Amino acid sequence: MKKTIITVVGKDRVGIIAKVCTYLAENEVNILDISQTIVQDYFNMMMVVDANNSKKEFHRIAEDLEELGREIGVIIKAQHEDIFAMMHRI
């Protein structure tokens, strides 16, 4: 199973988690782990997901999530786990 890391960052508002999770459920993307915090009105969420059962290709899911982010006023990025790990090595 190849995992995908999804990050969501932006000004906190009602419905961010609901909209992201609804998109994932509608596209058969399974949430394996989720963490979210709010710091001084700024929302930050990180999800580890499995998109193997989705009928959409990874690049389409990533594009859809970026568009969803624009619609709800946050930045959403999706990266393959191995790329995310390489970019965040210390």
Short mmCIF file of C-alpha atoms in Angstrom, two decimals:
data_model
loop_
_atom_site.label_atom_id
_atom_site.label_comp_id
_atom_site.label_asym_id
_atom_site.label_seq_id
_atom_site.Cartn_x
_atom_site.Cartn_y
_atom_site.Cartn_z
CA MET A 1 0.00 0.00 0.00
CA LYS A 2 1.32 3.40 -0.96
CA LYS A 3 0.33 6.08 1.49
CA THR A 4 -0.39 9.71 0.72
CA ILE A 5 0.18 12.65 3.07
CA ILE A 6 -2.41 15.43 2.92
CA THR A 7 -1.78 18.76 4.64
CA VAL A 8 -4.37 21.49 5.15
CA VAL A 9 -3.36 24.94 6.42
CA GLY A 10 -5.26 28.20 6.69
CA LYS A 11 -7.43 30.51 8.74
CA ASP A 12 -9.82 28.44 10.87
CA ARG A 13 -13.47 28.32 9.86
CA VAL A 14 -16.42 25.98 10.19
CA GLY A 15 -16.51 22.97 7.85
CA ILE A 16 -12.89 22.47 6.81
CA ILE A 17 -12.62 18.92 8.14
CA ALA A 18 -16.11 18.03 6.92
CA LYS A 19 -15.45 19.17 3.35
CA VAL A 20 -12.06 17.44 3.08
CA CYS A 21 -13.32 14.20 4.62
CA THR A 22 -16.45 14.23 2.43
CA TYR A 23 -14.30 14.54 -0.71
CA LEU A 24 -12.09 11.67 0.45
CA ALA A 25 -15.04 9.41 1.30
CA GLU A 26 -16.76 10.11 -2.02
CA ASN A 27 -13.57 9.07 -3.81
CA GLU A 28 -12.91 5.93 -1.74
CA VAL A 29 -9.82 7.33 -0.04
CA ASN A 30 -9.35 5.75 3.39
CA ILE A 31 -8.08 7.92 6.26
CA LEU A 32 -5.44 5.98 8.20
CA ASP A 33 -4.38 8.71 10.60
CA ILE A 34 -5.39 12.31 11.21
CA SER A 35 -4.10 15.11 13.39
CA GLN A 36 -5.35 18.67 13.58
CA THR A 37 -4.56 21.70 15.67
CA ILE A 38 -5.65 25.30 15.85
CA VAL A 39 -3.06 27.88 16.87
CA GLN A 40 -4.23 31.48 17.23
CA ASP A 41 -7.07 31.03 14.74
CA TYR A 42 -4.92 29.14 12.22
CA PHE A 43 -5.99 25.63 11.30
CA ASN A 44 -3.42 22.91 10.57
CA MET A 45 -4.31 19.32 9.67
CA MET A 46 -2.17 16.41 8.55
CA MET A 47 -3.66 13.18 7.26
CA VAL A 48 -2.15 9.88 6.21
CA VAL A 49 -4.44 8.22 3.68
CA ASP A 50 -4.65 5.18 1.45
CA ALA A 51 -5.96 5.99 -2.03
CA ASN A 52 -5.43 2.54 -3.56
CA ASN A 53 -9.18 1.90 -3.90
CA SER A 54 -9.94 5.22 -5.54
CA LYS A 55 -10.91 5.18 -9.18
CA LYS A 56 -9.05 8.48 -9.64
CA GLU A 57 -5.33 8.69 -10.26
CA PHE A 58 -3.15 10.37 -7.64
CA HIS A 59 -2.52 13.53 -9.67
CA ARG A 60 -6.27 14.07 -10.12
CA ILE A 61 -6.94 13.68 -6.39
CA ALA A 62 -4.14 16.16 -5.64
CA GLU A 63 -5.56 18.66 -8.16
CA ASP A 64 -9.10 18.24 -6.81
CA LEU A 65 -7.91 18.82 -3.25
CA GLU A 66 -6.01 21.96 -4.27
CA GLU A 67 -9.18 23.27 -5.93
CA LEU A 68 -11.25 22.40 -2.87
CA GLY A 69 -8.75 24.32 -0.76
CA ARG A 70 -9.17 27.41 -2.94
CA GLU A 71 -12.94 27.13 -2.60
CA ILE A 72 -12.86 26.97 1.21
CA GLY A 73 -9.95 29.38 1.74
CA VAL A 74 -7.15 27.02 2.81
CA ILE A 75 -4.08 25.46 1.21
CA ILE A 76 -4.34 21.71 0.63
CA LYS A 77 -1.37 19.68 -0.59
CA ALA A 78 -1.18 15.95 -1.27
CA GLN A 79 2.15 14.14 -1.62
CA HIS A 80 3.20 10.52 -1.87
CA GLU A 81 4.57 9.37 1.48
CA ASP A 82 8.09 8.71 0.18
CA ILE A 83 8.37 12.20 -1.35
CA PHE A 84 6.99 13.81 1.81
CA ALA A 85 9.53 11.88 3.91
CA MET A 86 12.44 12.94 1.68
CA MET A 87 11.42 16.59 1.78
CA HIS A 88 11.13 16.62 5.58
CA ARG A 89 14.30 14.77 6.56
CA ILE A 90 16.46 16.40 9.18
#
